[in-house]
JSON list of C-alpha atoms in Angstrom, two decimals:
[
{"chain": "A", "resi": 1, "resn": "UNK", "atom": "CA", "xyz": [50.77, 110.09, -37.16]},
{"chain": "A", "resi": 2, "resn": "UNK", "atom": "CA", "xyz": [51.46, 111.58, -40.60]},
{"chain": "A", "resi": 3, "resn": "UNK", "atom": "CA", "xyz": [49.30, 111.35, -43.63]},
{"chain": "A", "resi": 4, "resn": "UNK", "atom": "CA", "xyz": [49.31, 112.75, -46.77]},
{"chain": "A", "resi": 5, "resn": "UNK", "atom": "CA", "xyz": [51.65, 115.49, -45.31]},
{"chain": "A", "resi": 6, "resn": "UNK", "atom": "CA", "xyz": [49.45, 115.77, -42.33]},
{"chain": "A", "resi": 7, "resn": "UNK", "atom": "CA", "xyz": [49.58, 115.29, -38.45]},
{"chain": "A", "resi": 8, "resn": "UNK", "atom": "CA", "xyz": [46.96, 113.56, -37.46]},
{"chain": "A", "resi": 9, "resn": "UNK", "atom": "CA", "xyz": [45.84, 113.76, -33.83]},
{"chain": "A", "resi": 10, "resn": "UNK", "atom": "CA", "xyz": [44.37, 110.61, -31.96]},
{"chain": "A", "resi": 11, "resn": "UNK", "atom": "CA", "xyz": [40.61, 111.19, -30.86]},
{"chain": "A", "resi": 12, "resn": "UNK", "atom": "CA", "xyz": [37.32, 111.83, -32.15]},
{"chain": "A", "resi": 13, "resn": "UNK", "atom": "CA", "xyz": [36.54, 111.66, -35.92]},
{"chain": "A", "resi": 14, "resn": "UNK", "atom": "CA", "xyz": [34.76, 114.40, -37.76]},
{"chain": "A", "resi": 15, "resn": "UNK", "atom": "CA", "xyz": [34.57, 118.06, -37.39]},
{"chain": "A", "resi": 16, "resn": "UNK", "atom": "CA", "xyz": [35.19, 119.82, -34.08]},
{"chain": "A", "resi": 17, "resn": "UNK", "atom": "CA", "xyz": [32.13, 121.49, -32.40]},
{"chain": "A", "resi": 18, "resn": "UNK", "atom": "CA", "xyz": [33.24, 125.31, -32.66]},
{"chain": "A", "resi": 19, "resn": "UNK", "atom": "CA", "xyz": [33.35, 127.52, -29.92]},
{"chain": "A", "resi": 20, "resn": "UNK", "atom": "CA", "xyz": [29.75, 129.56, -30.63]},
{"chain": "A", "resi": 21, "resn": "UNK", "atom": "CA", "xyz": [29.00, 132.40, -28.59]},
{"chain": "A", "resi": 22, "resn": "UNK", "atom": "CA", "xyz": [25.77, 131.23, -26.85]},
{"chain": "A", "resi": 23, "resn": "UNK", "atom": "CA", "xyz": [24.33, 134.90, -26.83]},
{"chain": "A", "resi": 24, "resn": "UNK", "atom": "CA", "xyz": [24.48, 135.09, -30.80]},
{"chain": "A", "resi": 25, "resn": "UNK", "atom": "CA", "xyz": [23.41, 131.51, -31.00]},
{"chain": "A", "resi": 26, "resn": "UNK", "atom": "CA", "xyz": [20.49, 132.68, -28.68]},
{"chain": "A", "resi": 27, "resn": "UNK", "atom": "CA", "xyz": [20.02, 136.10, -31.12]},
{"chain": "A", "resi": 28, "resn": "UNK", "atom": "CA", "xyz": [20.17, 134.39, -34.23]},
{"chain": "A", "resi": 29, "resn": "UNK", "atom": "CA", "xyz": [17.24, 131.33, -33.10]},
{"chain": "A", "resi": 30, "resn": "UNK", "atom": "CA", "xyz": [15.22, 134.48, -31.74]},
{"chain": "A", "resi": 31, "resn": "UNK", "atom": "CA", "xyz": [15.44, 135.89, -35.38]},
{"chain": "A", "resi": 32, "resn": "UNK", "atom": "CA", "xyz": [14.51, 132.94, -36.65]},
{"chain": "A", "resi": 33, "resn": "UNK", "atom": "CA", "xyz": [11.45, 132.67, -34.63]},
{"chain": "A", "resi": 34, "resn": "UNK", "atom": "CA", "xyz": [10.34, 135.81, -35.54]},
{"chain": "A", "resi": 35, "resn": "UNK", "atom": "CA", "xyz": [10.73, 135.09, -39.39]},
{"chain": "A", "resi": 36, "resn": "UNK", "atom": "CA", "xyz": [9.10, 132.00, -39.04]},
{"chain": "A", "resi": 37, "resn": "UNK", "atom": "CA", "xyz": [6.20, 133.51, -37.40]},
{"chain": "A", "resi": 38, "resn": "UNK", "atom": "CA", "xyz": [5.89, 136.93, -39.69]},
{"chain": "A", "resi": 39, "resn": "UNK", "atom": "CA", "xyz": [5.78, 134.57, -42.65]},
{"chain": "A", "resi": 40, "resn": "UNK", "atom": "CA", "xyz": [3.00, 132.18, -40.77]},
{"chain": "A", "resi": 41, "resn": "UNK", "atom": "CA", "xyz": [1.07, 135.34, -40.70]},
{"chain": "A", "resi": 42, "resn": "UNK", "atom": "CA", "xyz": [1.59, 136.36, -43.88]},
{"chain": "A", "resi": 43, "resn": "UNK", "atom": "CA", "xyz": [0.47, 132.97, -45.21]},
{"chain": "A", "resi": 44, "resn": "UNK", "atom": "CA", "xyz": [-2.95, 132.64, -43.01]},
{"chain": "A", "resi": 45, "resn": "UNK", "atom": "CA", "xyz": [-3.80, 136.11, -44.27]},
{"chain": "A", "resi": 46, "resn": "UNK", "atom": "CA", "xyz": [-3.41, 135.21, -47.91]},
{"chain": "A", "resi": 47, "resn": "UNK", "atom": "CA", "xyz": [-5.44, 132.10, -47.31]},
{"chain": "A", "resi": 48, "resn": "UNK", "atom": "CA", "xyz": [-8.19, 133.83, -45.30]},
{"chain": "A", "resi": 49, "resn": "UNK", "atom": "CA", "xyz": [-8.61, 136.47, -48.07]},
{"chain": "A", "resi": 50, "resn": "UNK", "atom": "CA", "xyz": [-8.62, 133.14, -50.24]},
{"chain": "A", "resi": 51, "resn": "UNK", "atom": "CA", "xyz": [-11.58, 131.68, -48.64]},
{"chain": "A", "resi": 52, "resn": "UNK", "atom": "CA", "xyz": [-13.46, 135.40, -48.57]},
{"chain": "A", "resi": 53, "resn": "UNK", "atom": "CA", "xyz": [-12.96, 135.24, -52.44]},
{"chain": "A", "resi": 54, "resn": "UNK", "atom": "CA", "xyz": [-14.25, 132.36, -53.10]},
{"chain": "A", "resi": 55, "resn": "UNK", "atom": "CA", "xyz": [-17.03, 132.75, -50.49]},
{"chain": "A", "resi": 56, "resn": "UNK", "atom": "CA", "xyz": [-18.43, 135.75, -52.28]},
{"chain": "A", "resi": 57, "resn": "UNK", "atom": "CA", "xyz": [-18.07, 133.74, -55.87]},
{"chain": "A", "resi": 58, "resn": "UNK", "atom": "CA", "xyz": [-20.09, 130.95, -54.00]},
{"chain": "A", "resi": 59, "resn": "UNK", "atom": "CA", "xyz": [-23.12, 133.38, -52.93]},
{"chain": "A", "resi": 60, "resn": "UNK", "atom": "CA", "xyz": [-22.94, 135.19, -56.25]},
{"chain": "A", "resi": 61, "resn": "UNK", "atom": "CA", "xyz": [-23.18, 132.00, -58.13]},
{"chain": "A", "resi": 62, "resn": "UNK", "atom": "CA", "xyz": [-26.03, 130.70, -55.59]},
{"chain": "A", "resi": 63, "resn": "UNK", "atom": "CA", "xyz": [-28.23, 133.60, -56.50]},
{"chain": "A", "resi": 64, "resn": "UNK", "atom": "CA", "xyz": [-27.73, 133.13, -60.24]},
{"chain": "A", "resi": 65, "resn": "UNK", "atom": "CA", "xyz": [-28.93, 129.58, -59.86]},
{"chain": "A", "resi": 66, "resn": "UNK", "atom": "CA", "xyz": [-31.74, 130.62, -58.13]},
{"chain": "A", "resi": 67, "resn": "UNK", "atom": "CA", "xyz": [-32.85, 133.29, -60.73]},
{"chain": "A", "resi": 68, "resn": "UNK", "atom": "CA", "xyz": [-32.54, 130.66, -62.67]},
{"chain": "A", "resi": 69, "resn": "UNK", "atom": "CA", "xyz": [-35.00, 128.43, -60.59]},
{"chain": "A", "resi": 70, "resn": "UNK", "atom": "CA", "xyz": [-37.46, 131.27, -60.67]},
{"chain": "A", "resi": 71, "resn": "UNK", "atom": "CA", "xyz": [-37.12, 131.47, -64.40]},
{"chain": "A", "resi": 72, "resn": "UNK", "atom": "CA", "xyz": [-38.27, 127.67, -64.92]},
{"chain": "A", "resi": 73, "resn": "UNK", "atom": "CA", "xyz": [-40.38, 127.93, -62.55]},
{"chain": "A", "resi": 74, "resn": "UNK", "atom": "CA", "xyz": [-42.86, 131.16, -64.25]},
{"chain": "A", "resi": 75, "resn": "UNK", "atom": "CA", "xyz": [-41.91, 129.53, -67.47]},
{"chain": "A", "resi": 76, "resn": "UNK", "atom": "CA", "xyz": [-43.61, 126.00, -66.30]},
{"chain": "A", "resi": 77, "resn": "UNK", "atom": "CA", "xyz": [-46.46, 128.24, -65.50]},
{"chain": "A", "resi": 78, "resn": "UNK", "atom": "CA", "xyz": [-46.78, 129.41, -68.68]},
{"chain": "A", "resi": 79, "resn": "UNK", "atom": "CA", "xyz": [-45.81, 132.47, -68.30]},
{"chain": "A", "resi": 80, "resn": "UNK", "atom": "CA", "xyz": [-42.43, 133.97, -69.72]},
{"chain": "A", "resi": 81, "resn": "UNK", "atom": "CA", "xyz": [-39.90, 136.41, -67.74]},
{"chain": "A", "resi": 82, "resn": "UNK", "atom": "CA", "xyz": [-39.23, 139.95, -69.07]},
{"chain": "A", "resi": 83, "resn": "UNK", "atom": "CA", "xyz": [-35.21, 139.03, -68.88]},
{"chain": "A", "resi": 84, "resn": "UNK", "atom": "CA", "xyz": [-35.89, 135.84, -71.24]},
{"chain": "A", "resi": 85, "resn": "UNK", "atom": "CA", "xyz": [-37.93, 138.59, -73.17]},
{"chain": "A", "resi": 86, "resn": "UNK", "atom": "CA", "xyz": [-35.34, 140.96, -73.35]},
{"chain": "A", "resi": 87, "resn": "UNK", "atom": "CA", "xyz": [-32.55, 138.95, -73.93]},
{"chain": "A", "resi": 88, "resn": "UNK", "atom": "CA", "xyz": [-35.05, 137.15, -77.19]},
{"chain": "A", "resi": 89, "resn": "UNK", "atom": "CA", "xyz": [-35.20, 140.81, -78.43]},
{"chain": "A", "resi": 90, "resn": "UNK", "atom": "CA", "xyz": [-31.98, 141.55, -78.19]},
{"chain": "A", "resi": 91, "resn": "UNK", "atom": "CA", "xyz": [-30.75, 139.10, -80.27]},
{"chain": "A", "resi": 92, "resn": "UNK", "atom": "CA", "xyz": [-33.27, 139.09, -82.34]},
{"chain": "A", "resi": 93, "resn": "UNK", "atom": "CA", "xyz": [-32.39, 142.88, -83.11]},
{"chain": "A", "resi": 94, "resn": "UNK", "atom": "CA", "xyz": [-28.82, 141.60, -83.16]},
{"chain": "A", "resi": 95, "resn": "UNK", "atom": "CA", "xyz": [-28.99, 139.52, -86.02]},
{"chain": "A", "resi": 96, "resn": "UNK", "atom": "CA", "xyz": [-31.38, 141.79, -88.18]},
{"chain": "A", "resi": 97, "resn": "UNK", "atom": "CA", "xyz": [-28.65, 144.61, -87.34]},
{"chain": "A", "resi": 98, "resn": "UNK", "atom": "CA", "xyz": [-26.18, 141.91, -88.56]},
{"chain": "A", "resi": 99, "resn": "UNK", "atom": "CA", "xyz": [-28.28, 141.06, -91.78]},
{"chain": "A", "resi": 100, "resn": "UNK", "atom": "CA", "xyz": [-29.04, 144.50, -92.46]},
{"chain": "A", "resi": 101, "resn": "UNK", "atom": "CA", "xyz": [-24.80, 145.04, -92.11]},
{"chain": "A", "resi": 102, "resn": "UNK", "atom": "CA", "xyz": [-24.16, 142.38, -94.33]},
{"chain": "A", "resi": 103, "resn": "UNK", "atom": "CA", "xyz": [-26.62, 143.02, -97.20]},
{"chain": "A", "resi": 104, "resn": "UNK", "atom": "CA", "xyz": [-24.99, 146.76, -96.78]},
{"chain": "A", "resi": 105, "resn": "UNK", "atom": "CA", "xyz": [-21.43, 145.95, -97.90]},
{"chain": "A", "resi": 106, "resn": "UNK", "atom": "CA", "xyz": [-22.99, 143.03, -100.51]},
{"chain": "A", "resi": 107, "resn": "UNK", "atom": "CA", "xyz": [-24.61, 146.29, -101.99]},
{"chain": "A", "resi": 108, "resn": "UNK", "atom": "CA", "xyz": [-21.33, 148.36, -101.99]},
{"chain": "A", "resi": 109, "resn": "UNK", "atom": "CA", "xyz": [-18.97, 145.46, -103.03]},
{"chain": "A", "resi": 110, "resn": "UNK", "atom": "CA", "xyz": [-21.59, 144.79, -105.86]},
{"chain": "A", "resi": 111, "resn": "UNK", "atom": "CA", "xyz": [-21.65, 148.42, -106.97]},
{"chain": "A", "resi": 112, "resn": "UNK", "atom": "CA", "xyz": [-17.60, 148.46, -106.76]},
{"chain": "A", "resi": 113, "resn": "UNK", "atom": "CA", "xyz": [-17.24, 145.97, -108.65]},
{"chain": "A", "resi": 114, "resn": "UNK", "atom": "CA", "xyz": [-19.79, 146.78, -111.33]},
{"chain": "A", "resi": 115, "resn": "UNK", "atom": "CA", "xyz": [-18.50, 150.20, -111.77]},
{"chain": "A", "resi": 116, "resn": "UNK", "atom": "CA", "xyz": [-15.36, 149.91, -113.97]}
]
């Protein structure tokens, strides 16, 4: 048969299985087994150090809440923790340093701007 310019042989439709050479077919499906595998490991050691991560954020955040337990606890009691104390302070002194700042420069820009 001729088509399109063609000859056309009776039989099968589709393409022709090509003649592979069974020991690179065999090579190449090795390789690919050995990819498939070096990635596998590659991804169950990212997720293991995943999990460590977020292990560690877990306990760190466990022992926060439980300082903060404690906290509520002494302060049902009555009586109040040093870090409360501290922290109190601290901003206290923060927002006299703050004040003390600010009245500062209302001094200077009122001297500026009275001095001609």
């Amino acid at each position: 048969q001729v088509v399109g310019g063609k000859v056309k042989k009776p039989g099968k439709r589709g393409r022709k299985p090509a003649k592979i050479d069974l020991k690179a077919k065999l090579e190449r499906s090795r390789q690919s087994a050995r990819e498939c595998r070096a990635r596998k490991k590659l991804r169950y050691q990212y997720l293991e150090e995943l999990v460590s991560t977020r292990e560690r954020a877990i306990c760190a955040l466990r022992e926060e809440l439980e300082m903060y337990k404690q906290w509520c606890i002494a302060m049902d009691q009555g009586k109040i923790p040093s870090e409360i104390k501290a922290l109190l302070t601290g901003e206290e002194q923060g927002k006299a340093q703050q004040n003390s700042a600010k009245l500062a420069k209302a001094g200077k820009t009122e001297a500026n701007s009275s001095n001609p």
